[in-house]
């Protein structure tokens, strides 16, 4: 008997939470000094969806994003799952040191936040936030995130325009510090699951050597992005 | 007329105030009037103990700068470094940061903090509760790497309470990371420290780490021993008074 009112109160609280959609502002800062981000995909979705799982193979949609910056596959997947999405808030690449902001109006139950973009120049490196539970309390929440490797392409570090899934190579070096004539660091990716990126290696030879990347420009240490979420 | 009536009103209200004031003094009627000076307020001293541990393998830290402040930041990611931060990050000289206009109290470390070593820095301020604490030091075997704490809120700390943090490393963006002998001021290079010329991206970012000659940068004065990863410092801040 005593429990009845408590249960009723809980039920009311739960239902009111479920119908309370939120307005959420998401800001991302590129913390790296020599790495660009391809257009971001920012999404609020339900607890059952995820863009990737660490230690599990990447989906074909994640592979498209991580190897070539193409977010259309993930975007379609999220839309099919009734997620709220913002594509490309920076209207293009997000340069080193720069920030971009996306405003999301979340629908019922879309209380998990995800965000991805490819790191350029890499073979299949990406920055990710995966299903972060959006707080119900209004306020500003700041944290940093790391760089992952999709595990779908060997990190050969050759800049050859290869951005389509399964095509070996780095699509482009937007900063103009790329080299040419590298032999390629490796042709295998031993870990085919999504894992923490080991970083670019690069070399100091811009016309030959093992890599087309510059070891004094294209390396990074985690974290690679700062995220500020403001729940209105 | 208008002025006059306003003036009258004012006079009336002054009279009323005086009457009220007198009425308030009624209880003194039977006593001799003794003027009691209010005791001077006890000064409130805020003291913070900052314990810093160098977590790197072989990156000595330049003399640490600790600053208490109520506004501002020592650096902003993505923004150009201040000249005082540039000085610290390129040469390890903390004097300009300690003298920064935002500081309401500042204290420098005793000297170079070697790898694996720990130092305690204590600083106090009277009658002005500080809102924020910042800390900065250079990784001296680099071109312009620094680590520290930027405008951390400390106003909630009660006496005896501590905050423990591990810090990441930043690149001031003011000097190209050539790693050459001539440009590394630390023991690995013995080269130039501060140079006001900015020959790099000119914004503060996370440091990409040093490459070293052992990992493919032929001109580097650094070896595998000077490589580092985050975090580079452990800092414990305790309010002790």
XYZ file of C-alpha atoms in Angstrom:
473
model
C 0.000 0.000 0.000
C 2.754 2.419 0.948
C 4.468 1.897 -2.367
C 1.537 2.868 -4.534
C 1.976 6.639 -4.346
C 5.716 6.342 -4.957
C 5.188 4.221 -8.033
C 2.623 6.655 -9.360
C 4.995 9.550 -8.786
C 7.784 7.719 -10.566
C 5.566 6.914 -13.500
C 4.583 10.562 -13.758
C 8.174 11.702 -13.576
C 9.226 9.258 -16.261
C 6.451 10.182 -18.622
C 7.084 13.896 -18.190
C 10.786 13.326 -18.951
C 9.932 11.397 -22.082
C 7.732 14.106 -23.523
C 10.128 16.919 -22.635
C 12.172 17.457 -25.770
C 15.331 19.476 -25.269
C 17.211 22.202 -27.014
C 20.911 21.393 -27.029
C 23.793 23.493 -28.304
C 26.896 21.503 -29.238
C 30.242 23.237 -29.803
C 33.325 21.427 -31.057
C 36.873 22.812 -30.972
C 39.636 21.244 -33.046
C 42.487 21.002 -30.518
C 45.080 19.695 -32.971
C 47.747 21.880 -34.498
C 47.995 20.308 -37.950
C 44.884 18.161 -38.434
C 41.650 19.176 -40.195
C 38.186 17.677 -39.681
C 35.835 16.792 -42.512
C 32.190 17.931 -42.132
C 30.799 16.840 -38.774
C 27.701 14.768 -38.230
C 26.017 15.667 -34.936
C 23.060 13.607 -33.767
C 20.692 13.093 -30.860
C 19.279 9.595 -30.927
C 17.737 6.938 -28.717
C 19.691 4.672 -26.380
C 19.605 1.735 -28.812
C 21.592 3.346 -31.623
C 25.338 3.758 -31.890
C 27.663 4.920 -34.652
C 30.457 2.547 -33.699
C 31.557 0.241 -30.928
C 35.141 0.160 -29.711
C 36.585 -3.305 -30.235
C 33.988 -4.187 -32.892
C 34.380 -3.930 -36.687
C 33.182 -0.667 -38.220
C 29.906 -0.581 -40.136
C 30.053 0.175 -43.872
C 28.563 3.590 -43.053
C 31.296 4.370 -40.522
C 33.920 3.210 -43.015
C 32.616 5.715 -45.615
C 32.960 8.512 -43.080
C 36.360 7.449 -41.709
C 38.039 6.806 -45.064
C 36.581 9.628 -47.108
C 34.653 11.993 -44.845
C 31.336 10.931 -46.414
C 28.659 11.200 -43.689
C 25.681 10.382 -45.934
C 25.546 6.710 -44.912
C 25.567 7.394 -41.175
C 23.173 10.256 -41.717
C 20.650 8.011 -43.497
C 21.002 5.354 -40.808
C 20.273 7.925 -38.099
C 17.365 9.449 -39.975
C 15.827 5.990 -40.390
C 16.081 5.656 -36.622
C 14.202 8.963 -36.097
C 17.289 10.730 -34.789
C 17.685 14.493 -34.846
C 20.724 15.370 -36.930
C 22.812 18.349 -37.953
C 25.165 17.871 -40.885
C 28.212 19.970 -41.613
C 27.780 22.808 -39.055
C 31.167 24.303 -40.012
C 30.091 24.514 -43.690
C 33.187 22.643 -44.799
C 36.417 21.598 -43.107
C 37.111 22.545 -39.486
C 40.677 23.865 -39.488
C 43.140 23.418 -36.584
C 42.285 25.585 -33.585
C 38.816 26.426 -34.941
C 35.373 25.824 -33.428
C 31.898 25.171 -34.787
C 28.459 25.077 -33.173
C 25.343 23.040 -33.931
C 21.914 23.636 -32.417
C 19.797 20.531 -31.944
C 16.112 20.367 -31.069
C 15.764 16.852 -29.778
C 12.573 14.841 -30.122
C 11.090 12.489 -27.510
C 13.575 9.902 -26.379
C 16.479 11.216 -28.435
C 18.573 11.721 -25.330
C 21.934 10.374 -26.512
C 24.442 12.560 -28.327
C 26.882 11.345 -30.968
C 29.296 13.203 -33.178
C 31.848 12.105 -35.785
C 34.237 13.522 -38.375
C 37.255 12.203 -40.247
C 40.757 13.469 -39.426
C 42.674 14.765 -42.444
C 45.269 13.758 -43.390
C 44.797 10.178 -42.157
C 43.802 6.934 -43.862
C 40.805 6.142 -41.643
C 41.171 8.199 -38.491
C 38.146 9.892 -36.967
C 37.124 11.847 -33.907
C 34.112 10.443 -32.149
C 31.635 10.876 -29.368
C 29.429 7.839 -29.113
C 26.053 7.951 -27.379
C 26.776 10.411 -24.574
C 23.683 10.662 -22.416
C 22.375 14.210 -22.554
C 21.771 15.470 -19.008
C 18.221 16.470 -18.152
C 19.499 19.376 -16.041
C 20.052 22.617 -17.886
C 23.664 23.679 -17.865
C 26.962 23.642 -19.703
C 29.015 20.450 -19.872
C 32.567 20.449 -21.223
C 34.770 17.450 -21.990
C 37.389 16.278 -24.481
C 37.368 13.366 -26.921
C 39.970 11.179 -28.603
C 40.914 10.042 -32.086
C 39.988 6.546 -33.271
C 41.035 4.328 -36.138
C 38.160 2.658 -37.993
C 40.350 -0.394 -38.581
C 39.166 -0.594 -42.177
C 42.243 0.631 -44.048
C 46.008 0.195 -43.696
C 47.691 3.389 -42.501
C 50.026 3.641 -45.477
C 50.150 7.468 -45.231
C 50.194 7.989 -48.984
C 48.274 11.029 -50.243
C 46.708 9.863 -53.500
C 43.090 10.990 -53.399
C 41.911 7.615 -52.139
C 38.777 8.407 -50.178
C 36.255 5.841 -51.372
C 35.708 2.860 -49.078
C 38.277 0.181 -49.765
C 40.573 2.434 -51.800
C 43.943 2.594 -50.089
C 45.308 6.084 -49.499
C 44.656 9.485 -47.949
C 42.172 11.692 -49.838
C 43.898 15.042 -49.326
C 46.128 17.169 -47.084
C 44.168 20.412 -46.731
C 46.958 22.362 -45.022
C 49.389 22.123 -47.931
C 52.096 20.407 -45.885
C 51.861 17.026 -47.571
C 54.685 15.328 -49.412
C 54.864 12.992 -52.391
C 56.729 9.885 -53.444
C 56.450 7.967 -50.193
C 56.817 4.194 -50.372
C 53.992 3.591 -47.925
C 54.408 2.634 -44.287
C 52.354 -0.544 -44.358
C 49.805 -2.393 -46.459
C 48.072 -4.210 -43.624
C 45.852 -3.137 -40.776
C 46.349 -5.736 -38.100
C 43.498 -4.548 -35.923
C 40.281 -4.549 -37.949
C 38.115 -3.284 -35.113
C 37.509 0.334 -34.120
C 40.389 1.234 -31.818
C 42.306 4.204 -30.409
C 44.370 5.670 -33.240
C 48.105 5.204 -32.813
C 48.758 8.548 -34.483
C 50.375 9.514 -37.734
C 54.055 8.639 -38.100
C 55.204 10.774 -41.035
C 58.807 11.413 -41.981
C 61.042 14.403 -42.698
C 61.414 13.650 -46.414
C 58.809 15.457 -48.505
C 59.690 13.841 -51.830
C 60.359 10.234 -50.909
C 60.737 8.237 -47.682
C 58.107 5.968 -46.218
C 55.274 8.461 -45.709
C 53.807 11.483 -47.490
C 53.034 13.014 -44.115
C 55.340 15.402 -42.253
C 56.408 14.110 -38.865
C 56.722 17.653 -37.472
C 53.246 18.720 -38.648
C 50.827 15.791 -38.841
C 51.253 14.033 -35.517
C 48.927 14.541 -32.580
C 48.386 13.440 -29.009
C 44.966 12.864 -27.482
C 42.646 14.544 -26.808
C 41.931 15.974 -30.260
C 38.681 17.857 -29.716
C 36.882 19.696 -26.965
C 33.116 19.459 -26.821
C 30.886 21.878 -24.963
C 27.241 20.898 -24.631
C 24.766 23.465 -23.388
C 21.392 22.062 -22.378
C 18.875 24.901 -22.553
C 7.643 76.681 -6.993
C 8.230 73.151 -7.957
C 11.769 73.374 -6.690
C 10.624 74.922 -3.468
C 8.045 72.285 -2.687
C 10.531 69.532 -3.477
C 12.999 71.187 -1.129
C 10.416 71.349 1.632
C 9.617 67.709 1.170
C 13.286 66.909 1.459
C 13.608 68.889 4.663
C 10.598 67.135 6.117
C 12.013 63.735 5.346
C 15.375 64.695 6.864
C 13.606 65.767 10.041
C 11.739 62.502 10.155
C 14.928 60.557 9.749
C 16.525 62.491 12.623
C 13.539 61.812 14.835
C 13.695 58.135 14.087
C 17.409 58.191 14.783
C 16.821 59.850 18.134
C 14.093 57.405 19.008
C 16.535 54.638 18.267
C 18.902 56.077 20.840
C 16.361 56.011 23.642
C 17.928 53.109 25.490
C 21.098 55.167 25.974
C 19.279 57.835 27.977
C 20.356 56.515 31.372
C 23.926 55.688 30.330
C 26.933 57.816 29.719
C 27.566 58.115 26.002
C 30.471 55.816 25.249
C 31.666 55.546 21.731
C 32.693 51.969 21.114
C 34.986 51.567 18.180
C 33.944 48.511 16.212
C 36.765 45.947 16.370
C 38.761 45.868 13.130
C 37.553 42.949 11.026
C 39.802 39.917 11.333
C 41.676 39.565 8.066
C 40.675 36.454 6.171
C 43.662 34.662 4.701
C 43.209 32.196 1.868
C 46.165 29.851 1.508
C 46.611 27.211 -1.166
C 49.190 24.481 -1.292
C 49.978 23.288 -4.809
C 51.880 20.017 -5.123
C 53.268 19.481 -8.622
C 54.782 16.215 -9.873
C 56.642 15.964 -13.190
C 55.343 12.789 -14.872
C 57.588 12.831 -17.954
C 60.581 10.631 -18.720
C 63.094 13.374 -19.493
C 61.388 16.730 -19.865
C 62.488 19.033 -17.056
C 59.844 21.649 -16.258
C 60.840 25.304 -16.109
C 60.181 27.142 -12.806
C 56.441 26.772 -12.299
C 54.166 29.805 -12.324
C 51.057 29.690 -10.133
C 48.582 32.545 -10.376
C 45.376 33.303 -8.467
C 42.906 35.439 -10.371
C 39.265 36.450 -10.583
C 38.984 36.909 -14.322
C 40.705 36.063 -17.568
C 42.735 33.072 -18.715
C 46.436 32.442 -19.284
C 45.706 31.062 -22.749
C 42.825 30.207 -25.064
C 42.878 27.208 -27.374
C 42.730 28.308 -30.994
C 43.783 31.863 -30.087
C 47.149 33.583 -30.377
C 49.355 33.209 -27.274
C 49.987 36.317 -25.127
C 53.548 37.605 -25.172
C 53.991 36.575 -21.521
C 52.915 33.017 -22.330
C 55.161 33.011 -25.416
C 58.078 34.008 -23.171
C 57.340 31.152 -20.770
C 56.725 28.564 -23.489
C 59.833 29.375 -25.525
C 62.366 30.101 -22.790
C 60.892 28.900 -19.499
C 61.017 32.433 -18.063
C 57.927 32.775 -15.856
C 58.377 36.409 -14.744
C 55.946 37.896 -17.257
C 53.242 35.337 -16.465
C 53.670 35.943 -12.723
C 53.311 39.677 -13.350
C 50.252 39.253 -15.599
C 47.601 41.916 -15.080
C 44.933 39.327 -14.170
C 46.965 38.013 -11.180
C 45.796 38.968 -7.688
C 48.492 36.730 -6.191
C 51.319 34.830 -7.839
C 54.119 32.531 -6.820
C 56.939 30.980 -8.802
C 58.544 27.612 -8.176
C 62.007 27.347 -6.617
C 63.689 26.292 -9.860
C 63.693 23.640 -12.560
C 61.475 20.675 -11.681
C 63.240 17.577 -12.980
C 61.447 14.482 -14.268
C 59.954 12.376 -11.517
C 60.396 15.147 -8.969
C 57.791 16.863 -6.851
C 57.559 20.400 -5.531
C 55.177 22.154 -3.168
C 54.310 25.761 -3.881
C 52.287 27.716 -1.329
C 50.548 30.984 -1.961
C 48.252 33.187 0.092
C 45.995 36.147 -0.354
C 44.234 38.244 2.286
C 40.626 39.467 2.200
C 40.038 38.620 -1.434
C 38.707 35.151 -2.082
C 40.259 34.035 -5.356
C 37.893 32.538 -7.899
C 40.437 30.788 -10.104
C 43.876 29.243 -10.166
C 46.148 28.910 -13.170
C 49.514 27.229 -13.510
C 52.027 27.114 -16.349
C 55.465 25.623 -17.001
C 57.557 24.855 -20.068
C 58.726 21.402 -21.113
C 62.244 22.694 -21.623
C 63.472 20.105 -24.142
C 60.999 21.399 -26.730
C 60.604 24.468 -28.910
C 57.487 25.911 -27.277
C 55.604 23.227 -25.370
C 53.987 24.035 -22.062
C 51.625 22.379 -19.653
C 49.460 23.634 -16.864
C 46.032 24.548 -15.606
C 43.928 27.272 -17.149
C 41.479 29.246 -14.986
C 40.283 26.392 -12.817
C 37.455 27.318 -10.441
C 38.644 27.090 -6.827
C 36.072 29.283 -5.088
C 34.131 26.217 -3.914
C 37.143 24.769 -2.059
C 36.679 24.684 1.693
C 39.639 24.514 4.073
C 41.186 21.053 3.950
C 39.629 20.174 0.607
C 41.757 19.200 -2.412
C 41.460 18.954 -6.163
C 43.751 16.576 -8.040
C 44.313 16.900 -11.762
C 46.540 15.551 -14.483
C 47.487 18.081 -17.121
C 47.791 17.867 -20.899
C 50.493 19.577 -22.932
C 50.007 22.490 -25.284
C 51.940 24.087 -28.109
C 52.138 27.881 -27.894
C 52.193 27.993 -31.694
C 54.815 30.741 -31.601
C 57.915 28.768 -32.621
C 58.294 26.142 -35.320
C 58.885 22.671 -33.863
C 62.208 22.196 -35.597
C 63.680 20.415 -32.537
C 67.079 21.679 -33.744
C 69.968 22.125 -31.313
C 69.897 25.906 -31.795
C 66.251 26.242 -30.790
C 65.876 23.935 -27.786
C 66.774 25.842 -24.587
C 66.767 22.772 -22.331
C 69.789 20.563 -21.616
C 69.166 18.512 -24.773
C 69.903 21.547 -26.953
C 71.313 24.449 -24.979
C 70.012 26.728 -27.721
C 67.978 29.874 -27.951
C 65.025 30.497 -25.676
C 62.753 33.422 -26.367
C 62.584 35.021 -29.776
C 59.724 37.421 -30.435
C 59.470 36.308 -34.061
C 56.485 33.983 -34.496
C 57.378 31.450 -37.177
C 54.587 28.954 -36.531
C 50.769 28.724 -36.730
C 50.311 31.475 -34.076
C 47.527 29.819 -32.107
C 47.566 27.618 -29.016
C 46.733 23.941 -29.661
C 47.316 20.573 -28.052
C 50.975 19.654 -28.490
C 51.559 16.922 -31.099
C 54.495 15.522 -29.082
C 58.150 15.639 -30.051
C 59.343 13.504 -32.960
C 63.071 13.050 -32.030
C 65.968 11.850 -34.224
C 65.219 8.291 -33.151
C 61.777 8.511 -34.712
C 62.713 10.055 -38.016
C 63.419 13.764 -37.615
C 67.046 13.887 -38.753
C 67.722 17.464 -37.632
C 66.299 16.876 -34.131
C 68.513 17.372 -31.076
C 66.095 15.171 -29.156
C 66.168 11.417 -28.683
C 63.619 8.802 -27.717
C 64.240 9.847 -24.114
C 62.580 13.230 -24.649
C 59.342 11.902 -26.059
C 56.246 12.394 -23.906
C 52.569 11.641 -23.900
C 49.716 13.162 -21.913
C 49.446 13.693 -19.012
C 52.716 15.446 -18.175
C 52.014 16.820 -14.685
C 50.053 15.718 -11.678
C 48.835 18.644 -9.599
C 47.105 18.584 -6.243
C 45.664 21.831 -4.974
C 44.660 22.001 -1.310
C 43.141 24.957 0.430
C 44.968 24.944 3.776
C 43.665 28.193 5.289
